[in-house]
Coordinates of C-alpha atoms in Angstrom, one line a residue:
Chain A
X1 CA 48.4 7.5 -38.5
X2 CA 49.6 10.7 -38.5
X3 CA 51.2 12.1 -35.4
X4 CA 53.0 15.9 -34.9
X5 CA 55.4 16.9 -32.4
X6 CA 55.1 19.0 -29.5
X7 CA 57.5 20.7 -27.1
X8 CA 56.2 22.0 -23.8
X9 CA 59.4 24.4 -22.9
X10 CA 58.3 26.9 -20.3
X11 CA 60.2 28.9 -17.3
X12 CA 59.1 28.7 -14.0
X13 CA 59.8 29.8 -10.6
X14 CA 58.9 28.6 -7.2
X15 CA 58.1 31.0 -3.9
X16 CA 59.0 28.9 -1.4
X17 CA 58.5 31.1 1.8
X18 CA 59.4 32.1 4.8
X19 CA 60.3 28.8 6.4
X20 CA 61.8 26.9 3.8
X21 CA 63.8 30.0 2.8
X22 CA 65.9 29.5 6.4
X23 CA 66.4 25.7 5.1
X24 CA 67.7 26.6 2.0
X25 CA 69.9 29.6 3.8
X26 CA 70.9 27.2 6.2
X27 CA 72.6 25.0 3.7
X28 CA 74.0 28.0 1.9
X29 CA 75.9 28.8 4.9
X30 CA 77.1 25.0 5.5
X31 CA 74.7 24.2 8.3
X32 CA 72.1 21.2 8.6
X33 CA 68.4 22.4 9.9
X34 CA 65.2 20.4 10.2
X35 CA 62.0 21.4 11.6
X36 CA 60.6 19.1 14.6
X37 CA 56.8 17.8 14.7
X38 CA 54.2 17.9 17.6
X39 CA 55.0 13.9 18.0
X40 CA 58.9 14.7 18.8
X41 CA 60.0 14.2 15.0
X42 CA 62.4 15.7 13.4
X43 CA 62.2 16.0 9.8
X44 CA 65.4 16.8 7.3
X45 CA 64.7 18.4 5.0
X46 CA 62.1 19.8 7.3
X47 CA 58.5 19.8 6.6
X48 CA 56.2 22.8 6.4
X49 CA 53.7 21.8 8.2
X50 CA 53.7 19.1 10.6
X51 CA 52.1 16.2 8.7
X52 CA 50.3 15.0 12.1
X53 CA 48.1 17.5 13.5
X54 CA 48.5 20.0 10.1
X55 CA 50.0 22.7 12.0
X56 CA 52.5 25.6 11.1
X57 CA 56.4 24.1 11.8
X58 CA 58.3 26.5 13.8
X59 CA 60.6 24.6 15.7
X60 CA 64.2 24.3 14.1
X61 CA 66.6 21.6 15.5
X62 CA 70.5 21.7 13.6
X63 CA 71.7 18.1 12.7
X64 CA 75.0 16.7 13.0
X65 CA 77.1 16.0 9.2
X66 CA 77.1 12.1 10.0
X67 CA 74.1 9.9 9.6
X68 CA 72.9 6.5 9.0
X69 CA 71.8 4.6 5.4
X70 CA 68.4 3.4 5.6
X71 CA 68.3 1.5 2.6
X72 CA 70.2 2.2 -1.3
X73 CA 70.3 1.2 -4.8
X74 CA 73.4 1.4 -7.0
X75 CA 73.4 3.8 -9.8
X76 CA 76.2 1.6 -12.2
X77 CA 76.2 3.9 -15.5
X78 CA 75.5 7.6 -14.2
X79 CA 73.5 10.2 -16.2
X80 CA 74.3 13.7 -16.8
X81 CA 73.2 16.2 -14.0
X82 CA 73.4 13.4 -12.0
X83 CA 75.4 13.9 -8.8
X84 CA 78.3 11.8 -9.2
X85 CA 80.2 10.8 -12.5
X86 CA 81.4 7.8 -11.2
X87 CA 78.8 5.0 -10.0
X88 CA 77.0 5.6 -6.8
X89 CA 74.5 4.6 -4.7
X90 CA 71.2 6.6 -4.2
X91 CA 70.3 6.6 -0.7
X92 CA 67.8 6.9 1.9
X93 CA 69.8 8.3 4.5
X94 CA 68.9 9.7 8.1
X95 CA 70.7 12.2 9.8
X96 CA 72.0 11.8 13.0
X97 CA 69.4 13.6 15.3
X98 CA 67.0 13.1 12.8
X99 CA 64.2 10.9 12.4
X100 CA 63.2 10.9 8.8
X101 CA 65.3 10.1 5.9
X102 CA 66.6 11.9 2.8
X103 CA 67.3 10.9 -0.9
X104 CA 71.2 12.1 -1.9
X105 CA 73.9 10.2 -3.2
X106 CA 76.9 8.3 -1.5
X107 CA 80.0 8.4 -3.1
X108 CA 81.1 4.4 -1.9
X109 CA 83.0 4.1 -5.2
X110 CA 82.2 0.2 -5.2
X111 CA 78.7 -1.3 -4.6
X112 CA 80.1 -4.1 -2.1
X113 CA 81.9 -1.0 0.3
X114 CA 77.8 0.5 1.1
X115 CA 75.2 -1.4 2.9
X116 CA 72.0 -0.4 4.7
X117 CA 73.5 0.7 8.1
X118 CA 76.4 1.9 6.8
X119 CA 77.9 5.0 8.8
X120 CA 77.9 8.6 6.3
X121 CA 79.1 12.2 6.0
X122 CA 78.2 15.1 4.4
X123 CA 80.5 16.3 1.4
X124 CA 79.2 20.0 1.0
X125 CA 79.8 21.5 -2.6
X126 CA 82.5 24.0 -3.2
X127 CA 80.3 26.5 -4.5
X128 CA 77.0 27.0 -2.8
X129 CA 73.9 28.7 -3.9
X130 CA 70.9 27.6 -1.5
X131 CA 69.6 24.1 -2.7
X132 CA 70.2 20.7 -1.6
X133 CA 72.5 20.1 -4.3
X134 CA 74.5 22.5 -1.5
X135 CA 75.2 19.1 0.3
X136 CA 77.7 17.4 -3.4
X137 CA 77.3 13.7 -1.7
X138 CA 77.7 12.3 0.8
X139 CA 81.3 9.6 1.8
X140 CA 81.5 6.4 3.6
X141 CA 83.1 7.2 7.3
X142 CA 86.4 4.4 7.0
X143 CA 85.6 1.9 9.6
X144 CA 82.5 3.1 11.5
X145 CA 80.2 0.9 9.9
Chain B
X1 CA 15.3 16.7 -2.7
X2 CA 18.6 18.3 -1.7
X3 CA 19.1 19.3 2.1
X4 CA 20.0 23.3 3.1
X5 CA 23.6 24.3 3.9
X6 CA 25.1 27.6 4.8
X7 CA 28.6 29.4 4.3
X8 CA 29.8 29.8 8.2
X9 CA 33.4 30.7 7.7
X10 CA 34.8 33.2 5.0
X11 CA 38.6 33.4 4.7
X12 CA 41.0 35.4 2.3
X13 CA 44.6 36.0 1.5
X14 CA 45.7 39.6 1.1
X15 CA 46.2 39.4 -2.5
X16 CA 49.1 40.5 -4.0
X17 CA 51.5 40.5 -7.7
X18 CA 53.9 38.5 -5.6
X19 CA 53.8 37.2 -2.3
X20 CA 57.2 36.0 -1.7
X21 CA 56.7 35.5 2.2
X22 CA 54.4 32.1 1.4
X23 CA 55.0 29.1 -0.5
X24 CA 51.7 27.6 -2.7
X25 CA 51.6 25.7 0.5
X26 CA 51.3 28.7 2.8
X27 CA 49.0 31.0 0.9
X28 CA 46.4 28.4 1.2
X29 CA 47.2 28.1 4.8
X30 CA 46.5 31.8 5.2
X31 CA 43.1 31.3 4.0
X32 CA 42.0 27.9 5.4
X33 CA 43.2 29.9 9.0
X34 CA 41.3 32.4 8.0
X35 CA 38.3 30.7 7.3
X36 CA 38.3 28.6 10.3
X37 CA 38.6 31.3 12.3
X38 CA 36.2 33.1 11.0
X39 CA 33.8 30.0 11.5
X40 CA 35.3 29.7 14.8
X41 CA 36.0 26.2 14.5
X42 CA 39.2 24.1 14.1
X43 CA 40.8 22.1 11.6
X44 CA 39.8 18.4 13.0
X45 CA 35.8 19.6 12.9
X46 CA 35.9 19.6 9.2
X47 CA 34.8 16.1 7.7
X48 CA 36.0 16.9 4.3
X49 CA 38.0 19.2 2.1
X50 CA 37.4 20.3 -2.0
X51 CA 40.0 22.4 -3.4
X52 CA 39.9 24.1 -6.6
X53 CA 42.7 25.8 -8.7
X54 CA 43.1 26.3 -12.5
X55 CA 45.4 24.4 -15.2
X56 CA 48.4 22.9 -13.3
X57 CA 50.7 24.7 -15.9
X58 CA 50.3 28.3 -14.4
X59 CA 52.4 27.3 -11.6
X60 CA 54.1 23.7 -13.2
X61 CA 52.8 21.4 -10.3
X62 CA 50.8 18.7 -11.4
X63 CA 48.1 17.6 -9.2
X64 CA 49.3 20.0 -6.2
X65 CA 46.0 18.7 -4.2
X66 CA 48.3 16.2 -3.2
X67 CA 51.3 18.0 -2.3
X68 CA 48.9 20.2 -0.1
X69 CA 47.8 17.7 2.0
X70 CA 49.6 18.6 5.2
X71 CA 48.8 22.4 4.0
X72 CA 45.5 21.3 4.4
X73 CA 45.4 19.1 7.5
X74 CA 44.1 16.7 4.9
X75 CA 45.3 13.2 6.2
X76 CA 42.6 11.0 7.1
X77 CA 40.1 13.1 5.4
X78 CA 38.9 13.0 2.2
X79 CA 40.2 15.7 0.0
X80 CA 38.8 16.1 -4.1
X81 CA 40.2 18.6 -6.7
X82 CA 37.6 20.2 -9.1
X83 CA 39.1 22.0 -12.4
X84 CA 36.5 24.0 -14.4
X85 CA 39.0 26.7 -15.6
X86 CA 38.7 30.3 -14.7
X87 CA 35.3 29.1 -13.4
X88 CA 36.6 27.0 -10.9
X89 CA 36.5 28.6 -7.5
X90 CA 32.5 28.7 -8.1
X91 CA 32.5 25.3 -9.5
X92 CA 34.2 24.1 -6.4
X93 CA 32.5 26.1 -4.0
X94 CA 29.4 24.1 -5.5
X95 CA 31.0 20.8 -5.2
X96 CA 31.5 21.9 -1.6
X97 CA 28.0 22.3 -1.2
X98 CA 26.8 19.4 -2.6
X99 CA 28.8 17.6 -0.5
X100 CA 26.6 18.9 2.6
X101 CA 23.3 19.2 0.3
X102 CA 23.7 15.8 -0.2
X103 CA 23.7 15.1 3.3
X104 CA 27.1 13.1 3.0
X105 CA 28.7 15.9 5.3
X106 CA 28.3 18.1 8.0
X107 CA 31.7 20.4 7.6
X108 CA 33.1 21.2 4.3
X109 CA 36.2 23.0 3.8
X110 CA 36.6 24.7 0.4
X111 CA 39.5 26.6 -0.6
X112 CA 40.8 27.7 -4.1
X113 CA 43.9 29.7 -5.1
X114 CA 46.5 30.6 -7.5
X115 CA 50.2 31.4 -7.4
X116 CA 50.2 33.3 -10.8
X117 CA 54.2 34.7 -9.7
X118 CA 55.6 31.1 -10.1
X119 CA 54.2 31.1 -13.9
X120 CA 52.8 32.9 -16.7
X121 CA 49.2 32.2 -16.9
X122 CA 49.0 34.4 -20.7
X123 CA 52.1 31.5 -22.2
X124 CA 50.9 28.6 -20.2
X125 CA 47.4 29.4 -21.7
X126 CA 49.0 29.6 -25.0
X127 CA 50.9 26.1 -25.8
X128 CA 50.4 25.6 -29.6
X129 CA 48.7 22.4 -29.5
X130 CA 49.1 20.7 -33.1
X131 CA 46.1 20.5 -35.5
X132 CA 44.2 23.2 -33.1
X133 CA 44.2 26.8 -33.6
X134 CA 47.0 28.6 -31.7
X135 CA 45.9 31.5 -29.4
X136 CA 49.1 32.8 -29.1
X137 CA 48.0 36.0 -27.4
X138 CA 46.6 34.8 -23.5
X139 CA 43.1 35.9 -23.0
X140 CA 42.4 39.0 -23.5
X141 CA 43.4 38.0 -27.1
X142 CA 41.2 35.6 -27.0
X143 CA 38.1 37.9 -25.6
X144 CA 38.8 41.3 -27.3
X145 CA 37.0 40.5 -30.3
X146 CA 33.9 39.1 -28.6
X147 CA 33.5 42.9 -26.6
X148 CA 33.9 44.4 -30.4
X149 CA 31.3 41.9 -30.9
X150 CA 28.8 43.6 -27.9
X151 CA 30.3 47.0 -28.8
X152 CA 29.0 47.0 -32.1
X153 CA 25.7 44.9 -31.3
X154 CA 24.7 47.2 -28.2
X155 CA 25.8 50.4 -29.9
X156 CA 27.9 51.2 -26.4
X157 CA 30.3 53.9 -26.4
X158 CA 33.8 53.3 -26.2
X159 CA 34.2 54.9 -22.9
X160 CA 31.8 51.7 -20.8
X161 CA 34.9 49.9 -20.3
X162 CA 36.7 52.1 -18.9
X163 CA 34.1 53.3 -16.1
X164 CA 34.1 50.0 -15.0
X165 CA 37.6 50.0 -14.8
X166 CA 37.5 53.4 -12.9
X167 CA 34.6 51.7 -10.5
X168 CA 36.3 48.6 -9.2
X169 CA 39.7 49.8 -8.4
X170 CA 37.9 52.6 -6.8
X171 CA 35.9 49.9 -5.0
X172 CA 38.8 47.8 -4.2
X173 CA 40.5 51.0 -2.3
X174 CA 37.8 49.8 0.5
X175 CA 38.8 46.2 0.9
X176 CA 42.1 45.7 2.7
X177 CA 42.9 42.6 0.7
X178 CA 42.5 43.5 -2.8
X179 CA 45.7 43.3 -4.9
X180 CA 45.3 46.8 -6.4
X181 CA 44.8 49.7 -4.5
X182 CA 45.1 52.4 -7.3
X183 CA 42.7 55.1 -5.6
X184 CA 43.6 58.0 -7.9
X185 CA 41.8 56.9 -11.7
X186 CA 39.1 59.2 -13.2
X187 CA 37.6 58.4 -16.3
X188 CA 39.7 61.1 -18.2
X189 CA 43.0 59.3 -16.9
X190 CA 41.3 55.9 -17.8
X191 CA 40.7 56.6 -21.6
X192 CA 44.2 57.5 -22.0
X193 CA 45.4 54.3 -20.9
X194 CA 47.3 52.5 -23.3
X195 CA 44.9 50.0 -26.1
X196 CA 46.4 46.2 -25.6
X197 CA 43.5 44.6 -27.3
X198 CA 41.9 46.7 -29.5
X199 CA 38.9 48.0 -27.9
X200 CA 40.5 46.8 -24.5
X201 CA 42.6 49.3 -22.7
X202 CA 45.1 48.5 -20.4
X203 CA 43.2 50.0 -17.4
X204 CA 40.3 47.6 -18.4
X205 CA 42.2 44.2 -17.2
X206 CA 42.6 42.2 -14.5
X207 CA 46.0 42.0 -12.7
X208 CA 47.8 38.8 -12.2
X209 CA 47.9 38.2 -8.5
X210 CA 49.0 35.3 -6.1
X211 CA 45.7 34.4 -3.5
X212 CA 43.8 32.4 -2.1
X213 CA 39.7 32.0 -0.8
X214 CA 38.6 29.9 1.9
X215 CA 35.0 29.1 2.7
X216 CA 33.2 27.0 5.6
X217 CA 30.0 25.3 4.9
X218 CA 27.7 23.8 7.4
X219 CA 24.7 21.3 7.1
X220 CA 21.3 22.9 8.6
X221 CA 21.4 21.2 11.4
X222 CA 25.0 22.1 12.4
X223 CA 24.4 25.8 11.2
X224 CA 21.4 26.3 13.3
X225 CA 23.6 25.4 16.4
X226 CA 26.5 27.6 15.0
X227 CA 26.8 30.7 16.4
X228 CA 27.1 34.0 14.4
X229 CA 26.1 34.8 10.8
X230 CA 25.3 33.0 8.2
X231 CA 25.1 32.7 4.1
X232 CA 22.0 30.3 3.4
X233 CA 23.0 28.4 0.1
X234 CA 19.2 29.2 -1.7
X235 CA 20.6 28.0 -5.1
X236 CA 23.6 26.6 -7.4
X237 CA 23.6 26.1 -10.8
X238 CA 26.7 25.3 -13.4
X239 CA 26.0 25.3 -17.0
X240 CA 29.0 24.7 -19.8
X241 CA 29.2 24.4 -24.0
X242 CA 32.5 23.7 -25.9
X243 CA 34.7 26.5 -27.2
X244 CA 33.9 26.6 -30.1
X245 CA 31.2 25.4 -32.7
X246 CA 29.4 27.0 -35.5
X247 CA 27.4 29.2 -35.1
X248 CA 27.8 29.8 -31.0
X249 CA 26.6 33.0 -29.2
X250 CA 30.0 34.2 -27.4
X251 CA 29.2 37.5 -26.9
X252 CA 26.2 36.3 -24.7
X253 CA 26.9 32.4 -24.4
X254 CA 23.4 30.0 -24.0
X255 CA 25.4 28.0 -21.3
X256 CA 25.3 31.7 -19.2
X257 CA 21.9 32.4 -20.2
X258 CA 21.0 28.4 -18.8
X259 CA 22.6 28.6 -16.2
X260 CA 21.3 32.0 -14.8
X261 CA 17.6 30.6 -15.8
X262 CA 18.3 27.8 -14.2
X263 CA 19.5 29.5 -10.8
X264 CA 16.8 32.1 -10.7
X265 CA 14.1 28.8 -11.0
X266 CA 15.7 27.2 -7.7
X267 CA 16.1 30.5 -6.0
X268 CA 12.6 31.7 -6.6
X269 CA 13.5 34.9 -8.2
X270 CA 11.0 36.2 -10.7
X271 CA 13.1 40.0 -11.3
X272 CA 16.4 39.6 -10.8
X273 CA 17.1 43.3 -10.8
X274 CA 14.7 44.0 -7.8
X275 CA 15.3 41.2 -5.7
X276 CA 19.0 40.9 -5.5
X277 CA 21.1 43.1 -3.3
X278 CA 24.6 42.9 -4.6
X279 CA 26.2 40.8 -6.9
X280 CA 30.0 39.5 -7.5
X281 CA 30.4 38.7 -11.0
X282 CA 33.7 37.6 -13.2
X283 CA 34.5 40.3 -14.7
X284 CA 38.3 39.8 -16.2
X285 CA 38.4 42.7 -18.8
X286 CA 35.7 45.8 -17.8
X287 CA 33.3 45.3 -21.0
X288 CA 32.4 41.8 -19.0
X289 CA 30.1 43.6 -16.5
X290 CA 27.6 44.6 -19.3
X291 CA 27.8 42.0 -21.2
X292 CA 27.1 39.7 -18.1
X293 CA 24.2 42.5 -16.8
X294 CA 22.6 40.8 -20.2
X295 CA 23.2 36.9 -20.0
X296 CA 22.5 36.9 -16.5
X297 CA 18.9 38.5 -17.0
X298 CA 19.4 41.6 -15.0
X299 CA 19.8 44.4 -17.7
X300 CA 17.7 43.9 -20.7
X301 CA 19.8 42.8 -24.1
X302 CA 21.8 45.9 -25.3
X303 CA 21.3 47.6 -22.3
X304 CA 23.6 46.1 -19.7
X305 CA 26.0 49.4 -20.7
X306 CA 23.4 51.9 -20.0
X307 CA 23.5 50.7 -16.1
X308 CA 27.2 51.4 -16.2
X309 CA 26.5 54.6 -17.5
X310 CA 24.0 55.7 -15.2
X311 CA 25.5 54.3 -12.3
X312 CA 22.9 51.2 -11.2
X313 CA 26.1 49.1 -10.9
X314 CA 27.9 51.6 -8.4
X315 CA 27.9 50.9 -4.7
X316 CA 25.4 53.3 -4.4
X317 CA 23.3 52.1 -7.1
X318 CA 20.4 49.9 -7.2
X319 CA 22.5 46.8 -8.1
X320 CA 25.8 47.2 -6.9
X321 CA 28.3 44.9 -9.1
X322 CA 31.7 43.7 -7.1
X323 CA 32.0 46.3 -4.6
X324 CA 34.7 44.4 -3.6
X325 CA 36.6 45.3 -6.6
X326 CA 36.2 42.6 -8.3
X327 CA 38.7 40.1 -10.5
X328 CA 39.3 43.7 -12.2
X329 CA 41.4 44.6 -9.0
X330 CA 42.2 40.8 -7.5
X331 CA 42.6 37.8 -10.2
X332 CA 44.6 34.6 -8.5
X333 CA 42.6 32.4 -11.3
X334 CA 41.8 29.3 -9.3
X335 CA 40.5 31.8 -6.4
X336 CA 38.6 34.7 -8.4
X337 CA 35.4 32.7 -8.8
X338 CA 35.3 31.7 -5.0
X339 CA 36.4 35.1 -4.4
X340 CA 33.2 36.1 -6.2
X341 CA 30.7 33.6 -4.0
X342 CA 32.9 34.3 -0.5
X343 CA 32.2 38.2 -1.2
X344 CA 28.0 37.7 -2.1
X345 CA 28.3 35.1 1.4
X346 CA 30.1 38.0 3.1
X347 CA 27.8 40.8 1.8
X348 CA 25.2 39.0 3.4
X349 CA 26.3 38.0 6.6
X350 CA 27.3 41.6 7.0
X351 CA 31.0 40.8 6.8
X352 CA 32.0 43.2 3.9
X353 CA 33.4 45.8 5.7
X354 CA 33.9 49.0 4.2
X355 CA 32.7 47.8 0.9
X356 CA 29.6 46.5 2.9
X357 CA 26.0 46.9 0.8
X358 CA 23.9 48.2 4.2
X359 CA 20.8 45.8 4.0
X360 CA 22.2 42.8 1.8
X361 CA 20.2 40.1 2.0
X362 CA 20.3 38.4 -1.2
X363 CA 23.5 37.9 -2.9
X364 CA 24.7 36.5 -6.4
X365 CA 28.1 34.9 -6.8
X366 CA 29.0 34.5 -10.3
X367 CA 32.0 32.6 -12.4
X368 CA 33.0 31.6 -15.7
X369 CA 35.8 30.2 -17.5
X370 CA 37.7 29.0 -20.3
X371 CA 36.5 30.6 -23.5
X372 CA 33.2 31.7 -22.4
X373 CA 32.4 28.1 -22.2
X374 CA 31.7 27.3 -18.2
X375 CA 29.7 28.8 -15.8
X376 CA 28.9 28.5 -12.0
X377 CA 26.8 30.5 -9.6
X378 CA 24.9 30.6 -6.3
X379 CA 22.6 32.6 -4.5
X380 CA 23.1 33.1 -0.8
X381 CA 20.8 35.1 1.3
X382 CA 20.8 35.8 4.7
X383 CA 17.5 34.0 5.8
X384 CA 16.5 30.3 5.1
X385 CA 14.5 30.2 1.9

């Protein structure tokens, strides 16, 4: 059967707005800011619009570095462009004063050092350009956990 | 037989090349607001929500109907996406309606847009797809050679094209949200614009422009309690043929010429001409407003161009063609077509504004898409039939 090749390579951009554009600035300048829903959620990274009653977020509450791992999976043989070179875990994590959990990476260096309720902290990257690869990983806190 | 159901709630987006200020999410806020407003209702009295857009590669989201869901206050609803190409804010203004004329709903939302700044609509509409014929040159590549096809059927003059051109972005200087305002072209300054296409001119295309169109439609029964004016749905029709087979009509495709036949028949309109007010019809490139003056069954063949010329098509002429200024002045893709049927609703419930037709009471919304090759269209009129 005969088959032929073909390569979709195309350039996009994305407008993200007014209110996501304060997230992403937020984490530019080092700073942690979720948006809090009509049911007294707060959501990190913050939603747009609040996914109960559909209206327009405007409320911004700033989170603390530390938070708390929901759940994880170890990453043993990393991939390029992946966050860490060494293995990691992927994890759901919630920020403390949050109530919703992200997806980053923890840098616990052995699989049997992370487990779900294990105490984190932001490492923010050395260069910063306004994306949540802003925030490089995030490290075990020694003996809080 | 199908029941009646009216537009209550019009809603746009001020349209624009870029509008950085909203994410895809937010520019179809503007308009669902909008149109809710407008309706003077709220999110939780709509039972169901259709949303249109074209291909997912203009912007690189696949199946953003999802991702819009808490755009659209969706949750707990049901929400469907309809994709009929440049046709599809008409298509899915239809499905909207059927949803009602089938007497499944009493509130449909119906919203279609386009963020044409996150993409390139001419590239993404040009991926050389192996064993077919490459396009290579977006669409007005793709339709130049069908207007040399009318040119030289009808015997037009070279300059038609550009008095359309000259006509809708004059016409779009009265309606605040058109993309273009440009209110300084005369047809001297138009035939000096630049060939792209060879016989299109620059002046004679649409922009690319980030938008959105909300509509609100109502069962009878719910409309007839509903305060304020109304668009009475008298007829849909949608019609389509593939791209390309030998020996197809493209200058004036049969799948138009159906559909319009088939529109007219529902409606009850024996001369089209005489009994509609004002229509909004997809025109992309400016030769498309004679050439559709023909398929649709207004103009005589070979004479759509003449009504240009004479001015029929003008707002002060005896059919007025997109007096909002059309797709030539506003094209978000996935919004143009229901664009085209909010303006004839709007026309008729005396909404229009500036670019208001005094006395609309019949209105045509027209769309088409792909190569020539679907098409989608409803009359609204300001009474019940």
């Amino acid at each position: 059967m005969f088959t032929a090749p073909l390569v979709v390579a195309y350039p996009y951009k994305r407008t993200v707005g007014t209110l996501l554009s304060r997230f992403f600035q937020s984490l530019q300048e080092g700073r942690l800011e979720g948006t809090k829903g009509s049911d007294g959620r707060v959501y990190f990274p913050p939603a747009e619009f609040d996914p109960v009653t559909g209206r327009q977020l405007d409320e911004w509450v700033t989170l603390a570095e530390t938070g708390t791992v929901v759940t994880w999976a170890w990453q043993s043989a990393p991939q390029p462009d992946q966050p860490l070179e060494r293995p990691f875990a992927w994890a759901l994590i919630t920020l403390d004063g949050a109530d919703v959990p992200l997806l980053h990476a923890v840098d616990a260096g052995d699989m049997a050092r992370i487990r779900t309720g294990s105490r984190v902290k932001v490492r923010w990257a050395d260069e910063r350009s306004g994306g949540i690869r802003d925030i490089a990983c995030f490290d075990l806190l020694e003996g809080a956990s | 037989m199908a029941d009646l159901c009216a537009v209550v709630g019009v809603g746009q987006t001020k349209h624009a090349s870029c509008r950085a200020d909203v994410s895809i999410a937010g520019l179809v806020r503007e308009a669902v607001d909008r149109a809710l407003a407008d309706a003077n209702i709220g999110i939780d009295d709509v039972d169901a929500i259709v949303i249109g857009k074209a291909p997912d590669p203009l912007e690189g989201v696949a199946m953003p109907e999802l991702w819009l869901a808490d755009a659209l206050a969706a949750h707990g609803k049901p929400v469907f996406r309809v994709h009929t190409a440049g046709s599809v804010g008409g298509s899915t203004a239809i499905v909207a309606a059927q949803h009602v004329m089938a007497g499944i709903h009493g509130t449909v939302l119906t919203v279609g847009f386009e963020k044409q700044s996150d993409g390139n609509a001419m590239w993404a509409l040009s991926v050389p797809i192996p064993f077919g014929m490459p396009v290579h040159a977006g669409a007005g590549g793709y339709f130049s050679p069908i207007v040399r096809g009318y040119i030289k059927r009808s015997g037009a003059p070279s300059h038609i094209g550009a008095m359309v051109a000259v006509k809708d972005r004059t016409n779009a200087c009265k309606n605040p949200y058109a993309h273009l305002h440009e209110p300084d072209w005369t047809l001297e300054k138009a035939l000096e614009s630049p060939m792209m296409w060879d016989p299109i001119r620059f002046v004679e295309t649409c922009p690319s422009s980030d938008g959105a169109m909300a509509l609100v439609i109502m069962s009878e029964e719910r409309a007839d309690k509903h305060a304020g004016p109304k668009a009475w749905v008298h007829a849909t029709a949608m019609r389509s043929e593939p791209t390309a087979f030998a020996g197809r009509e493209q200058v004036s495709p049969r799948a138009g010429e159906m559909c319009a036949e088939d529109l007219w028949r529902k409606g009850g309109i024996t001369n089209p001409a005489k009994e509609i007010d004002v229509a909004e019809i997809y025109v992309p490139f400016a030769w498309f407003e004679p050439m559709w003056l023909e398929n649709l069954g207004f103009a005589p063949r070979n004479e759509g161009w003449r009504w240009v010329e004479d001015g029929v098509t003008d707002i002060g002429g005896s059919l007025p063609i997109n007096p909002s200024g059309g797709v030539m002045s506003t094209n978000p893709i996935g919004a143009s077509g229901m664009l085209r049927f909010g303006e004839a609703a709007m026309q008729v419930m005396g909404k229009a504004g500036e670019h208001q037709i005094d006395g609309a009471r019949k209105a045509v919304g027209h769309a088409y898409g792909g190569g020539s090759q679907f098409f989608a269209m409803w009359l609204v009129s300001s009474s019940k039939p």
